[in-house]
């Protein structure tokens, strides 16, 4: 059975889609696998989404990958996720670049718990893909609602103090 090509109204495609990468551990647990197997299984699903976004002409795709709350997970799982991020960025960086995807990371990257190898791969991916324009892929890494609100408030206060923003 052959699949018919999907017809999509280009005027109804949003400019920005955000997804939360959630449920990988539950998926693995339901199959009697370690939680880390679920994280590894999520990678091909994410890249299916990337290819679909490119096919549709989406401008922005934000993926929420690792929240500040994730640091409270089992230490072995956190270690796996940090090592997995290094591996993933090394394996997929060139592919994303060739596809014309610009990689951007947001979140608190001054956190001393983030291994230097992760920060290094993030920086390299951002630099390598900086001029790409086909899709902007934003990875929210080490993000949290409270952290983001505090960061935004601090930036506003700095702008007011510098005289570049009127507090009114």
mmCIF file of N, CA, C and O in Angstrom, residues 5 7 11 14 17 21 46 48 51 65 73-74 93-94 98 109 111 117-118 121 124 126 129 133:
data_model
loop_
_atom_site.group_PDB
_atom_site.id
_atom_site.type_symbol
_atom_site.label_atom_id
_atom_site.label_comp_id
_atom_site.label_asym_id
_atom_site.label_seq_id
_atom_site.Cartn_x
_atom_site.Cartn_y
_atom_site.Cartn_z
ATOM 1 N N UNK A 5 0.853 11.525 -0.890
ATOM 2 C CA UNK A 5 1.548 12.681 -0.300
ATOM 3 C C UNK A 5 0.581 13.527 0.514
ATOM 4 O O UNK A 5 -0.569 13.701 0.141
ATOM 5 N N UNK A 7 -1.153 16.672 1.841
ATOM 6 C CA UNK A 7 -1.451 18.012 1.341
ATOM 7 C C UNK A 7 -1.679 18.914 2.542
ATOM 8 O O UNK A 7 -2.545 18.646 3.364
ATOM 9 N N UNK A 11 -0.667 28.282 4.286
ATOM 10 C CA UNK A 11 -1.091 29.437 5.082
ATOM 11 C C UNK A 11 -1.454 29.058 6.514
ATOM 12 O O UNK A 11 -1.633 29.933 7.356
ATOM 13 N N UNK A 14 2.130 27.000 11.282
ATOM 14 C CA UNK A 14 2.622 28.010 12.231
ATOM 15 C C UNK A 14 4.086 28.325 11.942
ATOM 16 O O UNK A 14 4.793 27.539 11.313
ATOM 17 N N UNK A 17 6.867 25.986 16.404
ATOM 18 C CA UNK A 17 6.276 24.862 17.127
ATOM 19 C C UNK A 17 7.253 24.474 18.236
ATOM 20 O O UNK A 17 8.469 24.444 18.021
ATOM 21 N N UNK A 21 10.025 17.035 25.233
ATOM 22 C CA UNK A 21 10.460 15.645 25.130
ATOM 23 C C UNK A 21 10.188 14.987 26.479
ATOM 24 O O UNK A 21 10.957 15.124 27.416
ATOM 25 N N UNK A 46 12.643 12.279 17.453
ATOM 26 C CA UNK A 46 12.925 13.711 17.366
ATOM 27 C C UNK A 46 13.385 14.078 15.960
ATOM 28 O O UNK A 46 12.946 15.078 15.394
ATOM 29 N N UNK A 48 12.749 12.538 13.206
ATOM 30 C CA UNK A 48 11.594 12.458 12.295
ATOM 31 C C UNK A 48 10.851 13.793 12.313
ATOM 32 O O UNK A 48 10.406 14.287 11.281
ATOM 33 N N UNK A 51 12.851 16.411 10.323
ATOM 34 C CA UNK A 51 12.668 16.247 8.878
ATOM 35 C C UNK A 51 11.267 16.687 8.449
ATOM 36 O O UNK A 51 11.111 17.305 7.388
ATOM 37 N N UNK A 65 14.419 19.892 26.262
ATOM 38 C CA UNK A 65 15.175 18.653 26.389
ATOM 39 C C UNK A 65 15.546 18.274 27.819
ATOM 40 O O UNK A 65 15.514 17.107 28.155
ATOM 41 N N UNK A 73 16.840 13.701 39.215
ATOM 42 C CA UNK A 73 16.696 12.300 38.825
ATOM 43 C C UNK A 73 17.872 11.479 39.356
ATOM 44 O O UNK A 73 18.873 12.032 39.819
ATOM 45 N N UNK A 74 17.766 10.176 39.225
ATOM 46 C CA UNK A 74 18.828 9.273 39.634
ATOM 47 C C UNK A 74 20.146 9.711 38.980
ATOM 48 O O UNK A 74 20.177 10.053 37.795
ATOM 49 N N UNK A 93 25.395 16.822 14.588
ATOM 50 C CA UNK A 93 25.733 18.209 14.262
ATOM 51 C C UNK A 93 25.942 18.419 12.763
ATOM 52 O O UNK A 93 25.374 19.332 12.169
ATOM 53 N N UNK A 94 26.737 17.578 12.115
ATOM 54 C CA UNK A 94 27.005 17.735 10.684
ATOM 55 C C UNK A 94 25.741 17.520 9.863
ATOM 56 O O UNK A 94 25.515 18.213 8.872
ATOM 57 N N UNK A 98 24.177 20.217 7.343
ATOM 58 C CA UNK A 98 23.920 19.915 5.928
ATOM 59 C C UNK A 98 22.458 20.150 5.551
ATOM 60 O O UNK A 98 22.161 20.515 4.416
ATOM 61 N N UNK A 109 23.158 28.152 31.232
ATOM 62 C CA UNK A 109 24.363 27.414 30.871
ATOM 63 C C UNK A 109 25.553 27.777 31.743
ATOM 64 O O UNK A 109 26.668 27.325 31.489
ATOM 65 N N UNK A 111 25.425 26.980 34.900
ATOM 66 C CA UNK A 111 25.261 26.012 35.986
ATOM 67 C C UNK A 111 26.506 25.117 36.060
ATOM 68 O O UNK A 111 26.857 24.461 35.077
ATOM 69 N N UNK A 117 32.207 19.151 28.662
ATOM 70 C CA UNK A 117 32.096 18.519 27.339
ATOM 71 C C UNK A 117 30.753 18.832 26.688
ATOM 72 O O UNK A 117 30.669 19.012 25.468
ATOM 73 N N UNK A 118 29.688 18.908 27.492
ATOM 74 C CA UNK A 118 28.368 19.248 26.954
ATOM 75 C C UNK A 118 28.373 20.692 26.467
ATOM 76 O O UNK A 118 27.942 20.995 25.347
ATOM 77 N N UNK A 121 30.316 21.029 23.190
ATOM 78 C CA UNK A 121 29.592 20.540 21.999
ATOM 79 C C UNK A 121 28.448 21.477 21.632
ATOM 80 O O UNK A 121 28.157 21.670 20.461
ATOM 81 N N UNK A 124 30.080 24.461 19.836
ATOM 82 C CA UNK A 124 30.521 24.075 18.494
ATOM 83 C C UNK A 124 29.324 23.971 17.550
ATOM 84 O O UNK A 124 29.371 24.457 16.414
ATOM 85 N N UNK A 126 26.410 25.466 17.778
ATOM 86 C CA UNK A 126 25.885 26.809 17.501
ATOM 87 C C UNK A 126 26.767 27.543 16.496
ATOM 88 O O UNK A 126 26.263 28.156 15.548
ATOM 89 N N UNK A 129 26.575 26.026 12.833
ATOM 90 C CA UNK A 129 25.296 26.176 12.125
ATOM 91 C C UNK A 129 24.773 27.606 12.129
ATOM 92 O O UNK A 129 23.658 27.853 11.666
ATOM 93 N N UNK A 133 19.704 28.933 7.593
ATOM 94 C CA UNK A 133 18.439 29.669 7.630
ATOM 95 C C UNK A 133 17.211 28.814 7.322
ATOM 96 O O UNK A 133 16.093 29.323 7.324
#
